[in-house]
PDB file of C-alpha atoms in Angstrom:
ATOM      1  CA  MET S   1      83.920  69.823 104.145  1.00 54.00           C
ATOM      2  CA  SER S   2      85.754  72.836 102.763  1.00 63.00           C
ATOM      3  CA  VAL S   3      86.564  76.138 104.450  1.00 73.00           C
ATOM      4  CA  ASN S   4      87.148  78.824 101.887  1.00 83.00           C
ATOM      5  CA  ALA S   5      86.753  82.534 101.285  1.00 90.00           C
ATOM      6  CA  PHE S   6      85.258  83.588  97.958  1.00 91.00           C
ATOM      7  CA  TYR S   7      84.565  86.572  95.747  1.00 92.00           C
ATOM      8  CA  ASN S   8      81.140  87.095  94.128  1.00 91.00           C
ATOM      9  CA  ILE S   9      81.673  88.673  90.744  1.00 87.00           C
ATOM     10  CA  HIS S  10      78.002  89.639  90.329  1.00 87.00           C
ATOM     11  CA  THR S  11      77.818  91.711  93.513  1.00 88.00           C
ATOM     12  CA  ASN S  12      81.479  92.674  93.872  1.00 87.00           C
ATOM     13  CA  SER S  13      81.406  91.106  97.338  1.00 90.00           C
ATOM     14  CA  LEU S  14      84.068  89.318  99.351  1.00 90.00           C
ATOM     15  CA  PHE S  15      83.083  86.614 101.847  1.00 92.00           C
ATOM     16  CA  VAL S  16      85.355  85.352 104.613  1.00 90.00           C
ATOM     17  CA  PRO S  17      83.897  82.559 106.804  1.00 90.00           C
ATOM     18  CA  SER S  18      84.494  82.856 110.545  1.00 86.00           C
ATOM     19  CA  ALA S  19      86.460  79.586 110.460  1.00 84.00           C
ATOM     20  CA  LEU S  20      89.283  81.519 108.790  1.00 86.00           C
ATOM     21  CA  LEU S  21      89.427  84.027 111.644  1.00 84.00           C
ATOM     22  CA  GLN S  22      91.203  81.648 113.978  1.00 83.00           C
ATOM     23  CA  PHE S  23      94.334  79.502 114.109  1.00 81.00           C
ATOM     24  CA  PRO S  24      95.979  78.360 111.875  1.00 81.00           C
ATOM     25  CA  PHE S  25      94.953  81.328 109.712  1.00 83.00           C
ATOM     26  CA  ILE S  26      95.478  83.836 112.515  1.00 83.00           C
ATOM     27  CA  ALA S  27      98.161  83.501 115.164  1.00 80.00           C
ATOM     28  CA  ALA S  28      97.798  84.591 118.758  1.00 63.00           C
ATOM     29  CA  GLY S  29      99.095  88.086 119.463  1.00 53.00           C
ATOM     30  CA  GLY S  30     100.282  90.629 116.911  1.00 46.00           C
ATOM     31  CA  HIS S  31     103.077  92.911 115.843  1.00 45.00           C
ATOM     32  CA  ALA S  32     104.028  95.657 118.292  1.00 42.00           C
ATOM     33  CA  SER S  33     102.607  98.427 116.097  1.00 44.00           C
ATOM     34  CA  SER S  34      99.757  96.552 114.463  1.00 53.00           C
ATOM     35  CA  PRO S  35      96.777  94.401 115.447  1.00 62.00           C
ATOM     36  CA  PHE S  36      97.981  91.925 112.817  1.00 73.00           C
ATOM     37  CA  SER S  37     101.157  89.900 113.061  1.00 88.00           C
ATOM     38  CA  PRO S  38     103.400  88.984 110.092  1.00 90.00           C
ATOM     39  CA  TYR S  39     101.893  85.502 110.397  1.00 92.00           C
ATOM     40  CA  ASP S  40      98.350  86.903 110.069  1.00 92.00           C
ATOM     41  CA  LEU S  41      99.222  89.068 107.098  1.00 93.00           C
ATOM     42  CA  GLY S  42     100.884  86.187 105.286  1.00 95.00           C
ATOM     43  CA  SER S  43      97.993  83.801 105.796  1.00 94.00           C
ATOM     44  CA  LEU S  44      94.711  85.697 106.160  1.00 92.00           C
ATOM     45  CA  GLY S  45      96.082  88.759 104.384  1.00 93.00           C
ATOM     46  CA  GLY S  46      97.100  86.608 101.432  1.00 95.00           C
ATOM     47  CA  LEU S  47      93.677  84.976 101.315  1.00 94.00           C
ATOM     48  CA  VAL S  48      91.809  88.285 101.394  1.00 94.00           C
ATOM     49  CA  GLY S  49      94.143  89.778  98.800  1.00 95.00           C
ATOM     50  CA  HIS S  50      93.627  86.696  96.628  1.00 96.00           C
ATOM     51  CA  GLU S  51      89.853  87.141  96.632  1.00 95.00           C
ATOM     52  CA  MET S  52      90.119  90.893  96.003  1.00 94.00           C
ATOM     53  CA  SER S  53      92.326  90.169  92.997  1.00 94.00           C
ATOM     54  CA  HIS S  54      89.561  88.058  91.436  1.00 94.00           C
ATOM     55  CA  GLY S  55      87.794  91.311  90.660  1.00 91.00           C
ATOM     56  CA  PHE S  56      90.580  91.989  88.161  1.00 90.00           C
ATOM     57  CA  ASP S  57      91.502  88.529  86.904  1.00 89.00           C
ATOM     58  CA  ASN S  58      90.910  87.467  83.307  1.00 87.00           C
ATOM     59  CA  VAL S  59      87.167  87.065  84.029  1.00 89.00           C
ATOM     60  CA  GLY S  60      86.615  89.715  86.706  1.00 89.00           C
ATOM     61  CA  ARG S  61      87.986  92.431  84.435  1.00 90.00           C
ATOM     62  CA  LEU S  62      85.071  91.819  82.038  1.00 90.00           C
ATOM     63  CA  PHE S  63      82.544  93.178  84.547  1.00 90.00           C
ATOM     64  CA  GLY S  64      82.003  96.918  84.909  1.00 85.00           C
ATOM     65  CA  PRO S  65      81.694  99.070  88.049  1.00 78.00           C
ATOM     66  CA  ASN S  66      77.987  98.287  88.311  1.00 81.00           C
ATOM     67  CA  PHE S  67      78.575  94.520  87.953  1.00 82.00           C
ATOM     68  CA  GLU S  68      77.358  94.483  84.339  1.00 87.00           C
ATOM     69  CA  LEU S  69      79.152  92.396  81.735  1.00 89.00           C
ATOM     70  CA  ARG S  70      80.900  94.921  79.499  1.00 87.00           C
ATOM     71  CA  SER S  71      84.316  96.018  78.325  1.00 85.00           C
ATOM     72  CA  TRP S  72      85.307  99.121  80.320  1.00 87.00           C
ATOM     73  CA  TRP S  73      89.074  99.186  79.703  1.00 90.00           C
ATOM     74  CA  ASP S  74      90.648 100.930  76.718  1.00 91.00           C
ATOM     75  CA  ASN S  75      92.259  98.791  74.032  1.00 94.00           C
ATOM     76  CA  SER S  76      95.861  99.511  75.011  1.00 94.00           C
ATOM     77  CA  THR S  77      95.159  98.454  78.602  1.00 92.00           C
ATOM     78  CA  ILE S  78      93.501  95.248  77.414  1.00 92.00           C
ATOM     79  CA  ARG S  79      96.441  94.397  75.126  1.00 92.00           C
ATOM     80  CA  SER S  80      98.942  95.009  77.911  1.00 91.00           C
ATOM     81  CA  TYR S  81      96.889  92.938  80.352  1.00 92.00           C
ATOM     82  CA  LYS S  82      96.567  90.019  77.952  1.00 92.00           C
ATOM     83  CA  LYS S  83     100.301  90.082  77.186  1.00 92.00           C
ATOM     84  CA  ARG S  84     101.175  89.892  80.878  1.00 92.00           C
ATOM     85  CA  ALA S  85      98.490  87.304  81.614  1.00 93.00           C
ATOM     86  CA  ASP S  86      99.809  85.147  78.762  1.00 94.00           C
ATOM     87  CA  CYS S  87     103.268  85.434  80.317  1.00 93.00           C
ATOM     88  CA  ILE S  88     101.874  84.121  83.607  1.00 94.00           C
ATOM     89  CA  GLY S  89     100.178  81.247  81.803  1.00 94.00           C
ATOM     90  CA  ARG S  90     103.347  80.238  79.973  1.00 94.00           C
ATOM     91  CA  TYR S  91     105.381  80.339  83.175  1.00 94.00           C
ATOM     92  CA  TYR S  92     102.970  78.187  85.165  1.00 95.00           C
ATOM     93  CA  HIS S  93     102.814  75.707  82.296  1.00 96.00           C
ATOM     94  CA  THR S  94     106.518  74.978  82.837  1.00 95.00           C
ATOM     95  CA  TYR S  95     105.635  73.388  86.202  1.00 96.00           C
ATOM     96  CA  THR S  96     104.524  69.785  86.562  1.00 95.00           C
ATOM     97  CA  SER S  97     102.601  67.675  89.060  1.00 92.00           C
ATOM     98  CA  ALA S  98     102.019  63.925  88.947  1.00 90.00           C
ATOM     99  CA  GLY S  99     104.122  63.876  85.765  1.00 91.00           C
ATOM    100  CA  ARG S 100     101.903  66.340  83.892  1.00 93.00           C
ATOM    101  CA  HIS S 101     102.232  70.019  83.052  1.00 96.00           C
ATOM    102  CA  VAL S 102      99.935  72.553  84.682  1.00 96.00           C
ATOM    103  CA  HIS S 103      97.017  73.442  82.392  1.00 95.00           C
ATOM    104  CA  SER S 104      97.493  77.202  82.528  1.00 91.00           C
ATOM    105  CA  ASN S 105      94.313  77.958  80.572  1.00 91.00           C
ATOM    106  CA  GLN S 106      92.421  76.113  83.284  1.00 96.00           C
ATOM    107  CA  THR S 107      94.192  77.762  86.235  1.00 96.00           C
ATOM    108  CA  LEU S 108      94.900  81.290  84.985  1.00 95.00           C
ATOM    109  CA  GLU S 109      92.199  83.052  87.047  1.00 94.00           C
ATOM    110  CA  GLU S 110      93.500  81.516  90.271  1.00 95.00           C
ATOM    111  CA  ASP S 111      97.142  81.985  89.331  1.00 96.00           C
ATOM    112  CA  ILE S 112      96.525  85.696  88.781  1.00 95.00           C
ATOM    113  CA  ALA S 113      94.675  85.915  92.101  1.00 95.00           C
ATOM    114  CA  ASP S 114      97.462  84.085  93.957  1.00 96.00           C
ATOM    115  CA  ARG S 115     100.032  86.559  92.697  1.00 95.00           C
ATOM    116  CA  GLY S 116      97.781  89.540  93.367  1.00 95.00           C
ATOM    117  CA  GLY S 117      97.044  88.307  96.880  1.00 96.00           C
ATOM    118  CA  LEU S 118     100.739  87.871  97.630  1.00 97.00           C
ATOM    119  CA  HIS S 119     101.496  91.378  96.389  1.00 96.00           C
ATOM    120  CA  LEU S 120      98.656  93.034  98.356  1.00 96.00           C
ATOM    121  CA  ALA S 121      99.495  91.151 101.546  1.00 96.00           C
ATOM    122  CA  TYR S 122     103.136  92.138 101.194  1.00 96.00           C
ATOM    123  CA  LEU S 123     102.205  95.809 100.861  1.00 95.00           C
ATOM    124  CA  ALA S 124     100.126  95.488 104.037  1.00 93.00           C
ATOM    125  CA  MET S 125     103.060  93.790 105.741  1.00 91.00           C
ATOM    126  CA  ARG S 126     105.421  96.605 104.775  1.00 90.00           C
ATOM    127  CA  ALA S 127     102.939  99.190 106.057  1.00 89.00           C
ATOM    128  CA  ALA S 128     102.673  97.330 109.385  1.00 86.00           C
ATOM    129  CA  LEU S 129     106.424  97.366 110.047  1.00 84.00           C
ATOM    130  CA  PRO S 130     107.646 100.258 112.206  1.00 80.00           C
ATOM    131  CA  ALA S 131     109.432 102.993 110.273  1.00 79.00           C
ATOM    132  CA  GLY S 132     113.159 103.425 110.600  1.00 75.00           C
ATOM    133  CA  ARG S 133     114.040  99.793 111.197  1.00 74.00           C
ATOM    134  CA  HIS S 134     117.352  98.480 109.916  1.00 69.00           C
ATOM    135  CA  VAL S 135     117.022  96.049 107.019  1.00 69.00           C
ATOM    136  CA  GLU S 136     118.396  93.209 109.169  1.00 75.00           C
ATOM    137  CA  GLU S 137     115.648  93.816 111.737  1.00 78.00           C
ATOM    138  CA  GLU S 138     113.045  93.199 109.048  1.00 84.00           C
ATOM    139  CA  GLN S 139     114.335  89.763 108.079  1.00 90.00           C
ATOM    140  CA  GLU S 140     112.585  87.782 110.795  1.00 92.00           C
ATOM    141  CA  PRO S 141     109.075  89.263 110.299  1.00 92.00           C
ATOM    142  CA  LEU S 142     109.444  89.020 106.515  1.00 94.00           C
ATOM    143  CA  LYS S 143     110.465  85.368 106.719  1.00 95.00           C
ATOM    144  CA  THR S 144     107.498  84.712 109.008  1.00 94.00           C
ATOM    145  CA  PHE S 145     105.248  86.444 106.478  1.00 95.00           C
ATOM    146  CA  PHE S 146     106.472  84.407 103.503  1.00 97.00           C
ATOM    147  CA  THR S 147     106.412  81.126 105.448  1.00 96.00           C
ATOM    148  CA  SER S 148     102.857  81.773 106.596  1.00 95.00           C
ATOM    149  CA  TRP S 149     101.744  82.630 103.057  1.00 96.00           C
ATOM    150  CA  ALA S 150     103.275  79.416 101.713  1.00 96.00           C
ATOM    151  CA  GLN S 151     101.864  77.217 104.474  1.00 94.00           C
ATOM    152  CA  THR S 152      98.365  78.489 103.721  1.00 92.00           C
ATOM    153  CA  TRP S 153      98.410  76.374 100.566  1.00 91.00           C
ATOM    154  CA  CYS S 154      99.714  73.185 102.212  1.00 88.00           C
ATOM    155  CA  TYR S 155      98.140  70.049 100.777  1.00 85.00           C
ATOM    156  CA  LEU S 156      98.583  66.333 101.355  1.00 87.00           C
ATOM    157  CA  GLY S 157      97.176  63.857  98.849  1.00 87.00           C
ATOM    158  CA  THR S 158      97.853  60.645  96.977  1.00 91.00           C
ATOM    159  CA  GLU S 159      99.433  60.602  93.534  1.00 89.00           C
ATOM    160  CA  LYS S 160      96.081  59.515  92.135  1.00 91.00           C
ATOM    161  CA  MET S 161      94.360  62.511  93.702  1.00 91.00           C
ATOM    162  CA  LYS S 162      97.071  64.857  92.426  1.00 91.00           C
ATOM    163  CA  SER S 163      96.654  63.439  88.932  1.00 91.00           C
ATOM    164  CA  ASN S 164      92.904  63.969  89.135  1.00 92.00           C
ATOM    165  CA  LEU S 165      93.207  67.515  90.447  1.00 92.00           C
ATOM    166  CA  ILE S 166      95.578  68.670  87.733  1.00 93.00           C
ATOM    167  CA  SER S 167      92.853  67.748  85.220  1.00 92.00           C
ATOM    168  CA  THR S 168      89.903  69.242  87.101  1.00 94.00           C
ATOM    169  CA  ASP S 169      90.984  71.821  89.688  1.00 95.00           C
ATOM    170  CA  PRO S 170      90.899  75.505  88.628  1.00 95.00           C
ATOM    171  CA  HIS S 171      93.820  76.057  91.025  1.00 96.00           C
ATOM    172  CA  SER S 172      97.382  75.076  90.281  1.00 97.00           C
ATOM    173  CA  PRO S 173      98.784  72.265  92.457  1.00 96.00           C
ATOM    174  CA  ALA S 174      99.668  73.497  95.946  1.00 95.00           C
ATOM    175  CA  ARG S 175     103.439  73.308  95.489  1.00 95.00           C
ATOM    176  CA  VAL S 176     103.156  75.179  92.175  1.00 96.00           C
ATOM    177  CA  ARG S 177     100.958  77.881  93.712  1.00 96.00           C
ATOM    178  CA  VAL S 178     103.724  78.606  96.194  1.00 97.00           C
ATOM    179  CA  ASN S 179     106.864  78.196  94.104  1.00 96.00           C
ATOM    180  CA  ALA S 180     105.657  79.850  90.902  1.00 95.00           C
ATOM    181  CA  ALA S 181     104.390  82.980  92.656  1.00 95.00           C
ATOM    182  CA  LEU S 182     107.329  83.382  95.048  1.00 96.00           C
ATOM    183  CA  SER S 183     109.992  82.670  92.428  1.00 94.00           C
ATOM    184  CA  GLN S 184     108.860  85.750  90.497  1.00 92.00           C
ATOM    185  CA  PHE S 185     108.434  87.991  93.534  1.00 93.00           C
ATOM    186  CA  ALA S 186     111.569  90.069  94.048  1.00 91.00           C
ATOM    187  CA  PRO S 187     111.025  90.803  97.795  1.00 93.00           C
ATOM    188  CA  PHE S 188     111.087  87.050  98.467  1.00 95.00           C
ATOM    189  CA  ALA S 189     114.408  86.658  96.656  1.00 93.00           C
ATOM    190  CA  GLN S 190     115.817  89.643  98.548  1.00 92.00           C
ATOM    191  CA  THR S 191     114.655  88.293 101.909  1.00 94.00           C
ATOM    192  CA  TYR S 192     116.126  84.821 101.360  1.00 94.00           C
ATOM    193  CA  ARG S 193     119.062  86.034  99.243  1.00 93.00           C
ATOM    194  CA  CYS S 194     118.195  83.833  96.296  1.00 93.00           C
ATOM    195  CA  HIS S 195     120.562  84.217  93.369  1.00 89.00           C
ATOM    196  CA  ALA S 196     119.214  85.140  89.944  1.00 82.00           C
ATOM    197  CA  GLY S 197     118.734  82.018  87.891  1.00 81.00           C
ATOM    198  CA  SER S 198     118.099  79.784  90.901  1.00 88.00           C
ATOM    199  CA  LYS S 199     114.858  77.819  91.142  1.00 89.00           C
ATOM    200  CA  MET S 200     113.336  80.333  93.526  1.00 92.00           C
ATOM    201  CA  TYR S 201     114.408  83.465  91.706  1.00 90.00           C
ATOM    202  CA  ASN S 202     113.265  83.801  88.125  1.00 82.00           C
ATOM    203  CA  SER S 203     114.933  87.066  87.129  1.00 67.00           C
ATOM    204  CA  HIS S 204     113.140  90.325  86.378  1.00 57.00           C
ATOM    205  CA  ASP S 205     113.762  89.951  82.655  1.00 55.00           C
ATOM    206  CA  SER S 206     111.164  87.166  82.496  1.00 59.00           C
ATOM    207  CA  GLU S 207     108.943  88.360  85.336  1.00 66.00           C
ATOM    208  CA  CYS S 208     105.220  88.341  84.581  1.00 83.00           C
ATOM    209  CA  ASN S 209     103.698  91.221  86.539  1.00 85.00           C
ATOM    210  CA  LEU S 210     100.162  92.477  86.131  1.00 84.00           C
ATOM    211  CA  TRP S 211     100.218  95.101  88.869  1.00 73.00           C
TER     212      TRP S 211
END
């Protein structure tokens, strides 16, 4: 049995099953100024943002405002999008699982959505923090946020299953989903003080950002 939210491209609809509206996707309690805690925003917020981003992934972008299949972006926007999406694909292809490289052509839609979901959830997290807090006061909630987002993709499987999934799953392997997205997300590097060039901080010069 699988518990999963999903986006319907033909109706521009987002579905979140009630099973996701409880622990471990939502923690008890919340932030002092928000009904959602940093834990909630990292986990459920990341999931919702992920599904929203599918409306603008490399397939979702092909559908117009009325759900019809048509090109509605101008040519310069399309070229810029493809250039950045190709950058994402090349970066994810550098990662391996079960001794094999990630098939970025197979996983690109989900990779784009993972990164979009992280970005949207982070913006929600920043908006939920009280204004005027010292940067050091933000470290704990931000670390909770990033840890919760990463733990959402936790997976345990045999090497045989991992080998099978890298050939068939439209998602990147769980560890890659986490590390590839976070290593190119500057707020993560700032929060954990990762040095440029380290495994978890791929510098801005090679960052692949769509949004």
